Short mmCIF file of C-alpha atoms and ligand atoms in Angstrom, two decimals:
data_model
loop_
_atom_site.label_atom_id
_atom_site.label_comp_id
_atom_site.label_asym_id
_atom_site.label_seq_id
_atom_site.Cartn_x
_atom_site.Cartn_y
_atom_site.Cartn_z
CA MET A 22 -85.85 52.29 39.68
CA THR A 23 -86.96 51.94 36.08
CA SER A 24 -84.94 49.75 33.73
CA ILE A 25 -83.99 52.88 31.71
CA ALA A 26 -82.56 54.53 34.87
CA ARG A 27 -80.67 51.32 35.77
CA THR A 28 -79.18 51.13 32.27
CA SER A 29 -78.11 54.81 32.43
CA ILE A 30 -76.34 54.28 35.77
CA ALA A 31 -74.57 51.18 34.36
CA ILE A 32 -73.41 53.17 31.31
CA ALA A 33 -72.20 56.03 33.53
CA VAL A 34 -70.22 53.62 35.78
CA LEU A 35 -68.72 51.93 32.75
CA ALA A 36 -67.77 55.26 31.17
CA CYS A 37 -66.21 56.39 34.44
CA SER A 38 -64.12 53.24 34.87
CA TRP A 39 -63.03 53.42 31.20
CA ALA A 40 -61.91 57.00 31.78
CA MET A 41 -59.96 55.95 34.87
CA ASN A 42 -58.31 53.05 33.04
CA THR A 43 -57.37 55.36 30.19
CA ALA A 44 -55.83 57.85 32.60
CA GLU A 45 -53.89 55.05 34.32
CA ALA A 46 -52.72 53.70 30.98
CA PHE A 47 -51.48 57.15 29.98
CA ALA A 48 -49.74 57.52 33.31
CA GLN A 49 -48.08 54.12 32.90
CA GLY A 50 -47.13 54.97 29.33
CA ALA A 51 -45.56 58.19 30.46
CA ALA A 52 -43.62 56.34 33.14
CA ALA A 53 -42.51 53.67 30.67
CA HIS A 54 -41.21 56.35 28.33
CA ALA A 55 -39.46 58.36 31.02
CA ASP A 56 -35.72 57.77 30.77
CA ASP A 57 -34.67 56.98 34.29
CA LYS A 58 -31.39 58.27 35.65
CA SER A 59 -29.78 54.99 36.67
CA SER A 60 -30.49 53.15 33.38
CA ILE A 61 -29.00 56.06 31.43
CA GLU A 62 -25.90 56.21 33.62
CA ARG A 63 -25.47 52.43 33.40
CA ALA A 64 -25.89 52.44 29.61
CA LEU A 65 -23.33 55.24 29.10
CA SER A 66 -20.64 53.85 31.41
CA GLY A 67 -21.32 50.35 30.02
CA ALA A 68 -20.68 51.59 26.48
CA ILE A 69 -17.33 53.13 27.44
CA ALA A 70 -16.24 50.00 29.37
CA LYS A 71 -17.32 47.66 26.58
CA PHE A 72 -15.71 49.44 23.63
CA LYS A 73 -12.73 51.40 25.01
CA GLY A 74 -10.36 48.54 24.05
CA ASN A 75 -11.57 48.52 20.43
CA ASN A 76 -8.68 49.67 18.22
CA GLU A 77 -10.35 49.31 14.84
CA GLY A 78 -10.33 52.14 12.34
CA LYS A 79 -7.93 54.99 11.75
CA ASN A 80 -7.96 58.77 12.29
CA ALA A 81 -8.81 60.80 9.18
CA ASP A 82 -5.52 61.95 7.65
CA TYR A 83 -6.62 63.73 4.46
CA ILE A 84 -6.85 66.79 6.75
CA PRO A 85 -3.33 66.59 8.26
CA ALA A 86 -4.32 68.14 11.63
CA LEU A 87 -6.88 65.37 12.28
CA ALA A 88 -4.22 62.65 12.12
CA LYS A 89 -2.58 64.19 15.23
CA VAL A 90 -5.65 63.93 17.52
CA PRO A 91 -5.07 61.24 20.21
CA SER A 92 -6.85 58.12 18.94
CA LYS A 93 -7.63 56.81 22.42
CA LEU A 94 -10.03 59.66 23.29
CA PHE A 95 -13.51 58.26 23.87
CA GLY A 96 -16.59 59.87 25.39
CA ILE A 97 -20.37 59.70 25.26
CA ALA A 98 -23.02 62.18 26.46
CA LEU A 99 -26.81 62.24 26.54
CA VAL A 100 -29.22 65.12 27.17
CA THR A 101 -32.92 64.47 27.70
CA VAL A 102 -35.64 66.77 26.36
CA GLY A 103 -36.16 67.82 29.98
CA GLY A 104 -32.58 69.14 30.04
CA ASP A 105 -31.02 66.42 32.24
CA ALA A 106 -27.45 65.79 31.11
CA TYR A 107 -25.40 62.59 31.51
CA ALA A 108 -21.85 61.83 30.43
CA SER A 109 -19.10 59.24 30.57
CA GLY A 110 -15.47 59.28 29.35
CA ASP A 111 -13.71 62.13 27.53
CA VAL A 112 -16.78 64.31 27.11
CA ASP A 113 -15.07 67.70 27.45
CA ALA A 114 -12.32 67.04 24.90
CA PRO A 115 -12.68 69.55 22.02
CA PHE A 116 -12.70 68.24 18.44
CA SER A 117 -13.77 69.66 15.09
CA ILE A 118 -17.44 69.21 14.27
CA GLN A 119 -16.71 68.47 10.56
CA SER A 120 -19.68 67.10 8.62
CA ILE A 121 -22.02 67.21 11.62
CA SER A 122 -22.08 70.96 10.94
CA LYS A 123 -24.04 70.26 7.75
CA VAL A 124 -27.16 69.40 9.77
CA PHE A 125 -27.21 72.80 11.45
CA THR A 126 -26.47 74.80 8.31
CA MET A 127 -29.36 72.93 6.68
CA ALA A 128 -31.50 73.88 9.69
CA ARG A 129 -30.54 77.58 9.25
CA VAL A 130 -31.47 77.56 5.56
CA MET A 131 -34.71 75.66 6.14
CA GLN A 132 -35.74 78.12 8.84
CA ASP A 133 -34.99 81.11 6.58
CA SER A 134 -36.15 79.80 3.20
CA GLY A 135 -38.42 76.80 3.88
CA PRO A 136 -37.92 73.15 2.88
CA ASP A 137 -38.81 73.52 -0.82
CA VAL A 138 -35.44 75.08 -1.66
CA PHE A 139 -33.93 71.64 -1.04
CA LEU A 140 -36.54 69.73 -3.04
CA SER A 141 -36.04 71.94 -6.09
CA GLY A 142 -32.28 72.31 -5.53
CA VAL A 143 -29.77 69.73 -4.28
CA GLY A 144 -32.49 67.21 -3.35
CA VAL A 145 -33.02 65.07 -0.25
CA ASP A 146 -32.09 61.57 -1.45
CA ALA A 147 -29.13 59.35 -0.71
CA THR A 148 -26.52 59.35 -3.48
CA GLY A 149 -25.18 55.85 -2.80
CA GLN A 150 -21.72 57.43 -3.32
CA ALA A 151 -18.96 58.64 -0.98
CA PHE A 152 -19.53 61.98 0.76
CA ASN A 153 -17.17 63.84 -1.58
CA SER A 154 -18.16 62.08 -4.81
CA ILE A 155 -17.97 64.04 -8.06
CA ILE A 156 -19.79 61.30 -9.98
CA ALA A 157 -22.85 62.05 -7.81
CA ILE A 158 -22.83 65.65 -9.12
CA GLU A 159 -22.39 64.69 -12.73
CA GLN A 160 -25.11 62.05 -12.68
CA TYR A 161 -27.96 64.57 -12.23
CA LYS A 162 -26.22 67.90 -12.84
CA GLY A 163 -26.06 68.77 -9.15
CA HIS A 164 -29.62 67.67 -8.28
CA GLU A 165 -30.85 64.40 -6.72
CA MET A 166 -28.45 64.68 -3.77
CA ASN A 167 -28.90 66.10 -0.27
CA PRO A 168 -27.51 68.78 2.09
CA LEU A 169 -25.36 66.23 3.98
CA VAL A 170 -22.96 65.21 1.20
CA ASN A 171 -20.28 67.72 0.22
CA PRO A 172 -21.78 69.10 -3.05
CA GLY A 173 -25.19 69.60 -1.40
CA ALA A 174 -23.62 70.83 1.83
CA ILE A 175 -21.39 73.42 0.15
CA ALA A 176 -24.40 74.60 -1.91
CA THR A 177 -26.41 74.82 1.36
CA THR A 178 -23.70 77.00 2.93
CA GLY A 179 -24.02 79.16 -0.19
CA MET A 180 -27.77 79.53 0.49
CA VAL A 181 -27.22 81.04 3.97
CA ALA A 182 -28.39 84.66 3.88
CA GLY A 183 -25.60 87.21 3.42
CA LYS A 184 -23.59 88.48 0.48
CA THR A 185 -20.16 88.47 2.10
CA ASP A 186 -18.33 85.63 3.82
CA SER A 187 -18.51 87.44 7.18
CA GLU A 188 -22.30 87.90 6.94
CA LYS A 189 -22.83 84.24 6.14
CA TRP A 190 -20.34 83.16 8.80
CA ALA A 191 -21.94 85.24 11.59
CA ARG A 192 -25.30 83.63 10.82
CA ILE A 193 -23.90 80.10 10.75
CA LEU A 194 -21.91 80.40 13.99
CA ALA A 195 -24.85 82.01 15.83
CA THR A 196 -27.06 79.11 14.75
CA TYR A 197 -24.61 76.48 16.01
CA GLU A 198 -24.27 78.38 19.30
CA ASP A 199 -28.04 78.48 19.73
CA PHE A 200 -28.23 74.72 19.24
CA ALA A 201 -25.33 74.11 21.66
CA GLY A 202 -26.47 76.70 24.19
CA ARG A 203 -23.01 78.22 24.53
CA GLU A 204 -20.36 80.17 22.57
CA LEU A 205 -18.26 78.13 20.15
CA GLU A 206 -14.93 78.78 18.40
CA VAL A 207 -13.14 77.71 15.26
CA ASN A 208 -10.20 75.33 15.69
CA GLN A 209 -7.67 77.43 13.77
CA GLU A 210 -5.18 74.60 13.31
CA VAL A 211 -7.83 72.35 11.69
CA TYR A 212 -9.18 75.24 9.61
CA LYS A 213 -5.75 76.15 8.21
CA SER A 214 -4.91 72.48 7.65
CA GLU A 215 -8.12 71.84 5.69
CA ALA A 216 -8.07 75.18 3.85
CA SER A 217 -4.65 74.37 2.41
CA THR A 218 -5.64 70.85 1.30
CA ASN A 219 -9.28 71.24 0.16
CA GLN A 220 -8.76 71.40 -3.61
CA ARG A 221 -11.33 68.64 -4.10
CA ASN A 222 -14.03 70.65 -2.29
CA GLN A 223 -13.07 73.70 -4.36
CA ALA A 224 -13.57 71.62 -7.51
CA ILE A 225 -16.93 70.38 -6.19
CA ALA A 226 -18.03 73.98 -5.52
CA MET A 227 -16.92 75.08 -9.00
CA LEU A 228 -18.97 72.29 -10.55
CA MET A 229 -22.04 73.12 -8.42
CA SER A 230 -21.62 76.76 -9.50
CA ALA A 231 -21.42 75.67 -13.15
CA TYR A 232 -24.76 73.88 -12.67
CA GLY A 233 -26.28 77.04 -11.13
CA LEU A 234 -26.64 75.64 -7.61
CA ILE A 235 -24.12 78.03 -6.01
CA LYS A 236 -24.93 81.66 -6.80
CA ASP A 237 -22.10 83.43 -4.93
CA ASP A 238 -18.35 83.05 -5.49
CA PRO A 239 -17.79 79.27 -5.13
CA LEU A 240 -14.36 79.68 -3.55
CA MET A 241 -15.72 82.10 -0.93
CA VAL A 242 -18.52 79.61 -0.17
CA THR A 243 -15.99 76.74 0.11
CA ASP A 244 -13.98 78.81 2.57
CA VAL A 245 -17.06 79.45 4.78
CA TYR A 246 -17.90 75.72 4.55
CA THR A 247 -14.35 74.82 5.63
CA ARG A 248 -14.68 77.18 8.60
CA GLN A 249 -18.02 75.63 9.64
CA CYS A 250 -16.40 72.15 9.58
CA SER A 251 -13.60 73.44 11.86
CA VAL A 252 -15.81 74.62 14.73
CA ASN A 253 -14.69 72.97 17.97
CA VAL A 254 -17.28 71.07 19.99
CA SER A 255 -17.25 68.44 22.74
CA ALA A 256 -19.42 65.32 23.02
CA LYS A 257 -21.47 67.30 25.58
CA ASP A 258 -22.08 70.09 23.03
CA LEU A 259 -23.16 67.66 20.35
CA ALA A 260 -25.54 65.91 22.77
CA MET A 261 -27.14 69.28 23.54
CA MET A 262 -27.41 70.09 19.82
CA ALA A 263 -29.05 66.69 19.24
CA ALA A 264 -31.34 67.21 22.23
CA THR A 265 -32.51 70.51 20.70
CA LEU A 266 -33.63 68.52 17.65
CA ALA A 267 -35.20 65.84 19.89
CA ASN A 268 -37.08 68.62 21.65
CA GLY A 269 -38.81 70.04 18.56
CA GLY A 270 -36.10 72.62 17.84
CA LYS A 271 -36.13 74.15 21.36
CA ASN A 272 -32.88 74.05 23.32
CA PRO A 273 -33.73 72.13 26.53
CA LEU A 274 -31.33 74.25 28.59
CA THR A 275 -31.72 77.82 27.32
CA LYS A 276 -35.36 77.19 26.23
CA LYS A 277 -34.70 79.14 23.04
CA GLN A 278 -36.75 77.95 20.04
CA VAL A 279 -33.88 77.69 17.57
CA ILE A 280 -35.89 76.48 14.58
CA ASP A 281 -39.61 75.88 14.12
CA ALA A 282 -40.80 72.46 15.29
CA LYS A 283 -42.40 71.84 11.88
CA TYR A 284 -38.95 71.67 10.23
CA VAL A 285 -37.42 69.16 12.63
CA PRO A 286 -38.97 65.99 11.09
CA LYS A 287 -37.64 67.04 7.69
CA ILE A 288 -34.12 67.52 9.04
CA LEU A 289 -34.27 64.17 10.84
CA ALA A 290 -35.50 62.52 7.62
CA VAL A 291 -32.41 63.69 5.73
CA MET A 292 -30.19 62.55 8.62
CA ALA A 293 -31.87 59.11 8.52
CA THR A 294 -31.36 58.93 4.76
CA ALA A 295 -27.79 60.17 4.48
CA GLY A 296 -26.32 60.97 7.92
CA LEU A 297 -23.74 58.19 7.81
CA TYR A 298 -23.16 58.46 4.07
CA ASP A 299 -23.07 55.19 2.17
CA ASN A 300 -23.50 53.31 5.47
CA SER A 301 -26.71 55.18 6.39
CA GLY A 302 -28.89 52.18 5.53
CA ILE A 303 -26.84 49.82 7.71
CA TRP A 304 -26.94 52.30 10.57
CA LEU A 305 -30.72 52.74 10.32
CA PHE A 306 -31.16 48.98 10.04
CA ASN A 307 -29.16 48.40 13.24
CA VAL A 308 -30.04 51.42 15.37
CA GLY A 309 -33.10 53.15 13.88
CA LEU A 310 -32.12 56.68 15.03
CA PRO A 311 -31.46 59.60 12.68
CA ALA A 312 -27.79 60.46 13.12
CA LYS A 313 -24.88 62.40 11.65
CA SER A 314 -21.17 61.68 11.66
CA GLY A 315 -18.07 63.80 11.08
CA VAL A 316 -14.50 62.84 10.17
CA GLY A 317 -13.33 64.44 13.44
CA GLY A 318 -14.73 61.31 15.15
CA GLY A 319 -18.02 62.70 16.46
CA ILE A 320 -21.47 61.23 15.86
CA LEU A 321 -24.76 62.56 17.17
CA ALA A 322 -28.14 60.81 17.11
CA VAL A 323 -31.66 61.92 17.95
CA ALA A 324 -34.38 59.98 19.78
CA PRO A 325 -37.32 62.29 18.97
CA GLY A 326 -39.25 63.41 22.04
CA ARG A 327 -36.78 61.65 24.36
CA PHE A 328 -33.11 62.62 24.10
CA GLY A 329 -30.09 63.62 22.06
CA ILE A 330 -26.94 61.52 22.29
CA ALA A 331 -23.39 62.03 21.00
CA ALA A 332 -20.12 60.14 21.10
CA PHE A 333 -16.53 60.97 20.20
CA ALA A 334 -13.64 58.67 19.23
CA PRO A 335 -11.29 59.67 16.36
CA PRO A 336 -10.64 56.38 14.46
CA LEU A 337 -12.96 55.99 11.46
CA ASP A 338 -14.18 53.11 9.29
CA GLU A 339 -13.94 53.04 5.48
CA ALA A 340 -17.07 55.20 5.04
CA GLY A 341 -15.66 57.94 7.32
CA ASN A 342 -17.73 57.14 10.44
CA SER A 343 -16.20 56.78 13.93
CA VAL A 344 -16.00 53.08 14.82
CA ARG A 345 -16.32 53.40 18.62
CA SER A 346 -18.90 56.20 18.44
CA GLN A 347 -21.17 54.00 16.33
CA LEU A 348 -20.78 51.06 18.72
CA ALA A 349 -21.33 53.19 21.81
CA ILE A 350 -24.46 54.95 20.55
CA ARG A 351 -25.89 51.67 19.29
CA HIS A 352 -25.29 50.09 22.73
CA VAL A 353 -27.03 52.93 24.58
CA ALA A 354 -29.94 53.05 22.11
CA GLU A 355 -30.47 49.31 22.62
CA GLN A 356 -30.22 49.52 26.40
CA LEU A 357 -32.77 52.34 26.51
CA GLY A 358 -35.10 50.86 23.89
CA ALA A 359 -34.74 53.97 21.72
CA ASN A 360 -35.38 52.56 18.25
CA PRO A 361 -38.56 54.34 17.08
CA TYR A 362 -39.22 51.54 14.58
CA ALA A 363 -39.42 48.91 17.32
CA SER A 364 -43.16 48.31 17.66
CA THR A 365 -43.02 46.00 20.68
CA PRO A 366 -44.67 47.85 23.60
CA ARG A 367 -42.10 48.65 26.29
O1 DON B 9 -15.53 68.32 3.46
C1 DON B 9 -14.74 67.69 4.14
O2 DON B 9 -13.92 66.98 3.64
C2 DON B 9 -14.79 67.77 5.68
N1 DON B 9 -14.55 69.04 6.14
C3 DON B 9 -16.01 67.19 6.24
C4 DON B 9 -16.18 65.79 5.84
C5 DON B 9 -16.79 64.91 6.83
O3 DON B 9 -16.80 65.12 8.02
C6 DON B 9 -17.29 63.65 6.27
N2 DON B 9 -17.73 62.80 7.35
N3 DON B 9 -17.92 61.81 7.74
#
């Protein structure tokens, strides 16, 4: 055998073993990233056991109906991108979605009108102010905010296609149902309770209309927004909605592509920036997952490409975020190594 032939065989063997090692490495990587059943179950039940005795925080009471929800309720659910569902605690208890709805109305508008309507409109930055701040509107005449604080969220509801409230509403509810993979209903008690006490949101909508960021009747838009906040969901529903985002906009159960995959990173970016209002930075610092809270006590979070997770417990902290839901999701995210910013190989 000539030396050239010997060298060629050596190169071929080397190339072959490199290819095999690469394949093995990918296989191991895939296995390392697969969320195994028993660790998920242990993490979820561990979170409930660890934090169920925590009595910190207080139910929201600025919407009178929310003050009456039993404070002890506590549940957590997780749905993988493969559609496997896990749950522990009070995961079927219905509660109003509240501000978590804002994520899915933003998704509707982005799908219909593209992301630029936000950049040139209400913005995609944190305000550093409370979710219902009027100062935040005045500072930049309705711009330099985002679709997850009330002024931006009410303006986003106004951007949903449809001239009448019923046209807009039908589109919003259908979108939420596609994310959840089942039919949803408005909690009439919460809706009536908020509709009769939402003068501040009406004022916010009037101001956003004065700055040209709400084109339709601002009071009609506020009413549709109030209805979207009153949609009843369970922790299981929210986990499925989060899993749809984790799965590139495709519901892992129904397999329906609810929004284009290209919009999902933009939605998650706004959630990471402003999903827990003025505590969004602390949340991202501690947990690293884009998330969204609601004053009903729900929080959902998204581990892109892996799973959606949601927890429910009514008592809130000062910023309006559920105390036990934050603790529970943080616990599970840590147990499952879900922080996408953690660069240590798992
Ligand atoms: O606009 C409001 O006041 C409520 N319907 C929603 C607020 C909310 O959930 C804020 N969340 N943490």
